[in-house]
Amino acid sequence: MKTRRDARSVRPVGVIRSGLKIRKGAPRQGSEGAPDAWLEVHAWAAKGLHRISRGDEIIVITWLHKADRRTLQVYPRSDPETLTGVFATRSPDRPNPLGLHPVTVRSIRGRRLRIGPIEAIDGTPVADIKPVLTCARAS
Amino acid sequence: MKTRRDARSVRPVGVIRSGLKIRKGAPRQGSEGAPDAWLEVHAWAAKGLHRISRGDEIIVITWLHKADRRTLQVYPRSDPETLTGVFATRSPDRPNPLGLHPVTVRSIRGRRLRIGPIEAIDGTPVADIKPVLTCARAS
């Protein structure tokens, strides 16, 4: 019988393999000169990749494992003078450190996807992969 | 000392309060005639809302608690004849049942946000809230 906590435990479906090794060196967003990286999907989840193709635009959802989950307010780059709630920012430090990364699938080798650009560091667990949001309302 | 599993456990920061009571009756996407709903942020996380304002476009990340986490392939609406990996679809049934919901903040009452449109059913846990993705590359 699973506990409720177990029922909400993120089981990584894969991992990011990147030349970015430490958080300090990582761009804040993929659009800020981030490199391409490999998304290695674990064998048990590989069936979930069926019909993902080279050139697809996808959203990779990562679990930012180096984040401080106790952080609720930060001073964002956009306004370094102004304390701001983490839900109004992209700070990796937040109660559930989920990262959203819109990327392009550059190539596919078995269960390894070459994706980018992406600012996530090497070893970052991947929680989910989705088609891009339609941006009619989000833009 | 936390176990690694505990370290990746989603602690809900809030909950969706909606007139949609059962998954069967829910639209597949917010853009498909979904209603507005309340996002009730839990007291411990309310500081994270600081500087979110009426009219903001945000992405609500839910934990789709009714999902089947064992599902890796589905027959999507877009192609009911064709078995497709869940990572190429928006199926709620997937290994980590995270939902991405771009919504507008209609109004704010303390730590309750009126948001919409959103297809998540009543009682759905909220994992995170973020500013909208820039859609320059995702669209």
Short mmCIF file of C-alpha atoms in Angstrom, two decimals:
data_model
loop_
_atom_site.label_atom_id
_atom_site.label_comp_id
_atom_site.label_asym_id
_atom_site.label_seq_id
_atom_site.Cartn_x
_atom_site.Cartn_y
_atom_site.Cartn_z
CA MET A 1 0.00 0.00 0.00
CA LYS A 2 1.61 3.27 -1.08
CA THR A 3 1.61 6.25 1.25
CA ARG A 4 0.22 9.52 -0.12
CA ARG A 5 3.76 10.86 -0.11
CA ASP A 6 4.92 7.95 -2.26
CA ALA A 7 1.94 8.57 -4.51
CA ARG A 8 3.32 12.04 -5.28
CA SER A 9 6.95 11.07 -5.63
CA VAL A 10 8.54 12.07 -8.94
CA ARG A 11 10.11 9.03 -10.59
CA PRO A 12 12.62 10.37 -13.15
CA VAL A 13 11.90 9.18 -16.69
CA GLY A 14 15.37 10.26 -17.79
CA VAL A 15 18.34 12.50 -17.12
CA ILE A 16 20.05 15.49 -18.79
CA ARG A 17 23.60 14.93 -20.01
CA SER A 18 25.17 18.34 -20.59
CA GLY A 19 28.50 20.11 -20.75
CA LEU A 20 27.09 22.43 -18.06
CA LYS A 21 28.42 20.82 -14.90
CA ILE A 22 27.63 23.35 -12.19
CA ARG A 23 24.62 25.55 -11.53
CA LYS A 24 26.82 28.65 -11.16
CA GLY A 25 27.89 28.43 -14.79
CA ALA A 26 24.45 27.79 -16.24
CA PRO A 27 22.50 30.41 -18.20
CA ARG A 28 19.27 31.46 -16.45
CA GLN A 29 17.17 30.50 -19.48
CA GLY A 30 17.69 28.34 -22.56
CA SER A 31 17.32 31.43 -24.73
CA GLU A 32 20.39 32.99 -23.11
CA GLY A 33 23.08 31.12 -24.98
CA ALA A 34 22.48 27.71 -23.45
CA PRO A 35 23.99 24.69 -25.22
CA ASP A 36 22.34 21.62 -26.65
CA ALA A 37 22.38 18.55 -24.43
CA TRP A 38 21.35 14.89 -24.41
CA LEU A 39 18.12 13.77 -22.78
CA GLU A 40 18.71 10.12 -21.90
CA VAL A 41 15.36 8.43 -21.32
CA HIS A 42 15.54 5.47 -18.94
CA ALA A 43 14.87 2.04 -20.48
CA TRP A 44 11.63 1.48 -18.54
CA ALA A 45 10.13 4.72 -19.99
CA ALA A 46 11.44 4.48 -23.56
CA LYS A 47 8.07 3.35 -24.97
CA GLY A 48 6.78 6.81 -24.07
CA LEU A 49 8.96 8.33 -26.82
CA HIS A 50 7.10 6.54 -29.62
CA ARG A 51 6.31 9.04 -32.45
CA ILE A 52 8.54 11.83 -31.16
CA SER A 53 10.49 12.97 -34.22
CA ARG A 54 13.53 15.03 -35.11
CA GLY A 55 12.49 18.68 -35.39
CA ASP A 56 9.67 18.41 -32.85
CA GLU A 57 9.24 21.27 -30.38
CA ILE A 58 8.76 19.79 -26.92
CA ILE A 59 8.65 20.93 -23.31
CA VAL A 60 11.04 19.08 -21.02
CA ILE A 61 10.00 19.22 -17.36
CA THR A 62 12.98 18.79 -15.07
CA TRP A 63 13.33 18.32 -11.31
CA LEU A 64 15.94 20.94 -10.35
CA HIS A 65 17.70 18.72 -7.83
CA LYS A 66 20.12 21.41 -6.64
CA ALA A 67 17.36 23.85 -5.68
CA ASP A 68 16.53 25.12 -2.20
CA ARG A 69 12.93 24.02 -1.62
CA ARG A 70 12.51 26.33 1.40
CA THR A 71 12.72 29.51 -0.70
CA LEU A 72 9.43 31.42 -1.10
CA GLN A 73 10.70 34.90 -2.06
CA VAL A 74 13.70 36.12 -4.08
CA TYR A 75 15.21 39.25 -5.60
CA PRO A 76 14.78 38.65 -9.36
CA ARG A 77 17.13 39.91 -12.05
CA SER A 78 14.29 41.91 -13.53
CA ASP A 79 14.09 43.96 -10.32
CA PRO A 80 17.02 43.28 -7.97
CA GLU A 81 15.65 45.81 -5.50
CA THR A 82 12.28 44.19 -5.09
CA LEU A 83 11.55 41.08 -3.05
CA THR A 84 9.22 38.91 -5.16
CA GLY A 85 7.31 35.67 -4.55
CA VAL A 86 8.89 32.69 -6.31
CA PHE A 87 5.60 31.96 -8.11
CA ALA A 88 6.05 35.28 -9.96
CA THR A 89 9.61 34.35 -10.99
CA ARG A 90 11.61 31.63 -12.72
CA SER A 91 13.87 31.08 -9.70
CA PRO A 92 14.98 27.43 -9.50
CA ASP A 93 14.67 27.78 -5.72
CA ARG A 94 10.97 27.07 -4.97
CA PRO A 95 8.94 24.51 -3.00
CA ASN A 96 8.65 22.04 -5.90
CA PRO A 97 11.69 22.76 -8.09
CA LEU A 98 10.18 21.97 -11.48
CA GLY A 99 11.90 23.45 -14.53
CA LEU A 100 10.07 24.06 -17.84
CA HIS A 101 12.32 23.93 -20.88
CA PRO A 102 10.92 24.46 -24.39
CA VAL A 103 13.44 22.81 -26.71
CA THR A 104 13.82 21.47 -30.23
CA VAL A 105 14.59 17.80 -30.86
CA ARG A 106 17.80 18.00 -32.93
CA SER A 107 18.25 14.24 -33.40
CA ILE A 108 17.26 10.91 -31.87
CA ARG A 109 19.48 7.89 -31.15
CA GLY A 110 17.41 5.11 -29.65
CA ARG A 111 16.23 6.48 -26.31
CA ARG A 112 18.65 9.44 -26.36
CA LEU A 113 17.30 12.75 -27.64
CA ARG A 114 19.65 15.56 -28.65
CA ILE A 115 17.77 18.68 -27.52
CA GLY A 116 18.37 22.36 -27.09
CA PRO A 117 18.99 24.96 -26.20
CA ILE A 118 18.67 24.00 -22.53
CA GLU A 119 20.18 25.54 -19.40
CA ALA A 120 19.71 22.48 -17.14
CA ILE A 121 22.97 21.14 -15.71
CA ASP A 122 24.43 17.68 -16.20
CA GLY A 123 22.63 15.08 -14.10
CA THR A 124 19.34 16.96 -13.81
CA PRO A 125 16.47 14.45 -13.52
CA VAL A 126 13.71 14.68 -16.15
CA ALA A 127 10.17 14.37 -14.78
CA ASP A 128 8.14 14.60 -18.01
CA ILE A 129 8.19 15.45 -21.72
CA LYS A 130 5.22 17.11 -23.43
CA PRO A 131 4.28 18.67 -26.76
CA VAL A 132 4.67 22.46 -26.68
CA LEU A 133 1.87 24.51 -25.19
CA THR A 134 -0.18 26.33 -27.77
CA CYS A 135 0.72 29.92 -27.11
CA ALA A 136 -2.44 31.58 -28.41
CA ARG A 137 -3.35 32.50 -24.83
CA ALA A 138 0.03 32.19 -23.14
CA SER A 139 1.81 34.70 -25.37
CA MET B 1 17.99 12.31 6.83
CA LYS B 2 15.65 12.36 3.84
CA THR B 3 15.60 9.46 1.45
CA ARG B 4 16.08 10.29 -2.23
CA ARG B 5 12.43 9.41 -2.78
CA ASP B 6 11.36 11.93 -0.13
CA ALA B 7 13.69 14.45 -1.74
CA ARG B 8 11.64 14.22 -4.95
CA SER B 9 8.22 14.18 -3.33
CA VAL B 10 5.84 16.86 -4.61
CA ARG B 11 4.49 18.89 -1.69
CA PRO B 12 1.33 20.61 -2.97
CA VAL B 13 1.50 24.40 -2.66
CA GLY B 14 -2.25 24.65 -3.21
CA VAL B 15 -5.36 23.00 -4.61
CA ILE B 16 -7.83 23.63 -7.45
CA ARG B 17 -11.42 24.35 -6.41
CA SER B 18 -13.61 23.86 -9.49
CA GLY B 19 -17.15 23.06 -10.53
CA LEU B 20 -15.61 20.18 -12.51
CA LYS B 21 -15.98 17.31 -10.08
CA ILE B 22 -15.09 14.24 -12.13
CA ARG B 23 -12.42 13.61 -14.74
CA LYS B 24 -14.96 12.19 -17.18
CA GLY B 25 -16.72 15.54 -17.47
CA ALA B 26 -13.57 17.64 -17.84
CA PRO B 27 -12.54 19.25 -21.14
CA ARG B 28 -9.24 17.87 -22.45
CA GLN B 29 -7.67 21.35 -22.57
CA GLY B 30 -8.44 24.71 -20.98
CA SER B 31 -9.05 26.14 -24.45
CA GLU B 32 -11.92 23.71 -24.99
CA GLY B 33 -14.61 25.47 -23.02
CA ALA B 34 -13.13 24.91 -19.58
CA PRO B 35 -14.46 27.04 -16.71
CA ASP B 36 -12.67 29.40 -14.38
CA ALA B 37 -11.73 27.96 -10.99
CA TRP B 38 -10.14 28.95 -7.69
CA LEU B 39 -6.51 28.19 -6.95
CA GLU B 40 -6.29 28.07 -3.16
CA VAL B 41 -2.67 28.46 -2.12
CA HIS B 42 -1.86 26.83 1.21
CA ALA B 43 -0.97 29.20 4.05
CA TRP B 44 2.65 28.00 4.32
CA ALA B 45 3.27 28.89 0.62
CA ALA B 46 1.31 32.17 0.42
CA LYS B 47 4.46 34.33 0.54
CA GLY B 48 5.33 32.87 -2.87
CA LEU B 49 2.40 34.81 -4.40
CA HIS B 50 3.93 38.22 -3.62
CA ARG B 51 3.69 40.49 -6.71
CA ILE B 52 1.35 38.24 -8.70
CA SER B 53 -1.35 40.58 -9.97
CA ARG B 54 -4.81 40.49 -11.50
CA GLY B 55 -4.47 40.08 -15.27
CA ASP B 56 -1.18 38.17 -15.10
CA GLU B 57 -0.75 35.22 -17.45
CA ILE B 58 0.68 32.32 -15.47
CA ILE B 59 1.34 28.61 -15.89
CA VAL B 60 -0.19 26.44 -13.18
CA ILE B 61 1.54 23.07 -12.82
CA THR B 62 -0.79 20.48 -11.34
CA TRP B 63 -0.28 16.93 -10.12
CA LEU B 64 -3.03 14.98 -11.90
CA HIS B 65 -3.85 12.77 -8.93
CA LYS B 66 -6.40 10.62 -10.77
CA ALA B 67 -3.94 9.58 -13.49
CA ASP B 68 -2.62 6.08 -14.20
CA ARG B 69 1.16 6.39 -13.78
CA ARG B 70 1.80 3.03 -15.48
CA THR B 71 0.65 4.28 -18.90
CA LEU B 72 3.42 4.78 -21.50
CA GLN B 73 1.42 4.69 -24.76
CA VAL B 74 -2.08 5.85 -25.70
CA TYR B 75 -4.37 6.34 -28.68
CA PRO B 76 -4.62 10.17 -28.92
CA ARG B 77 -7.68 12.08 -30.15
CA SER B 78 -5.56 13.51 -32.95
CA ASP B 79 -5.03 10.02 -34.33
CA PRO B 80 -7.27 7.41 -32.64
CA GLU B 81 -5.88 4.69 -34.89
CA THR B 82 -2.26 5.23 -33.93
CA LEU B 83 -0.62 4.10 -30.71
CA THR B 84 1.55 6.99 -29.51
CA GLY B 85 4.04 7.46 -26.67
CA VAL B 86 2.65 9.57 -23.84
CA PHE B 87 5.58 12.01 -24.16
CA ALA B 88 4.23 12.94 -27.60
CA THR B 89 0.73 13.56 -26.18
CA ARG B 90 -1.11 15.51 -23.48
CA SER B 91 -2.58 12.36 -21.92
CA PRO B 92 -3.00 12.82 -18.14
CA ASP B 93 -1.99 9.16 -17.81
CA ARG B 94 1.85 9.22 -17.75
CA PRO B 95 4.64 8.26 -15.32
CA ASN B 96 4.72 11.66 -13.57
CA PRO B 97 1.22 13.08 -14.07
CA LEU B 98 2.11 16.77 -14.28
CA GLY B 99 -0.41 19.08 -15.93
CA LEU B 100 0.57 22.41 -17.53
CA HIS B 101 -2.20 24.99 -17.54
CA PRO B 102 -1.66 28.46 -19.02
CA VAL B 103 -4.29 30.66 -17.36
CA THR B 104 -5.17 34.27 -16.67
CA VAL B 105 -5.42 35.60 -13.12
CA ARG B 106 -8.97 37.01 -13.04
CA SER B 107 -8.88 38.24 -9.44
CA ILE B 108 -7.06 37.71 -6.16
CA ARG B 109 -8.56 37.33 -2.68
CA GLY B 110 -5.79 36.87 -0.13
CA ARG B 111 -4.21 33.54 -1.03
CA ARG B 112 -7.04 32.52 -3.38
CA LEU B 113 -6.54 33.21 -7.08
CA ARG B 114 -9.48 33.16 -9.49
CA ILE B 115 -7.94 31.66 -12.66
CA GLY B 116 -9.04 30.30 -15.97
CA PRO B 117 -9.90 28.76 -18.19
CA ILE B 118 -8.68 25.51 -16.61
CA GLU B 119 -9.74 21.90 -17.17
CA ALA B 120 -8.32 20.51 -13.90
CA ILE B 121 -10.94 18.90 -11.68
CA ASP B 122 -11.88 19.92 -8.15
CA GLY B 123 -9.29 18.82 -5.60
CA THR B 124 -6.36 18.63 -8.04
CA PRO B 125 -3.13 19.41 -6.16
CA VAL B 126 -1.04 22.33 -7.45
CA ALA B 127 2.71 21.68 -7.62
CA ASP B 128 3.96 25.06 -8.88
CA ILE B 129 3.02 28.42 -10.41
CA LYS B 130 5.26 30.18 -12.94
CA PRO B 131 5.23 33.17 -15.28
CA VAL B 132 4.23 32.16 -18.83
CA LEU B 133 6.87 30.71 -21.09
CA THR B 134 8.03 33.08 -23.78
CA CYS B 135 6.67 31.50 -26.90
CA ALA B 136 9.19 32.81 -29.41
CA ARG B 137 10.53 29.29 -29.82
CA ALA B 138 7.66 27.24 -28.47
CA SER B 139 5.04 28.50 -30.90
#
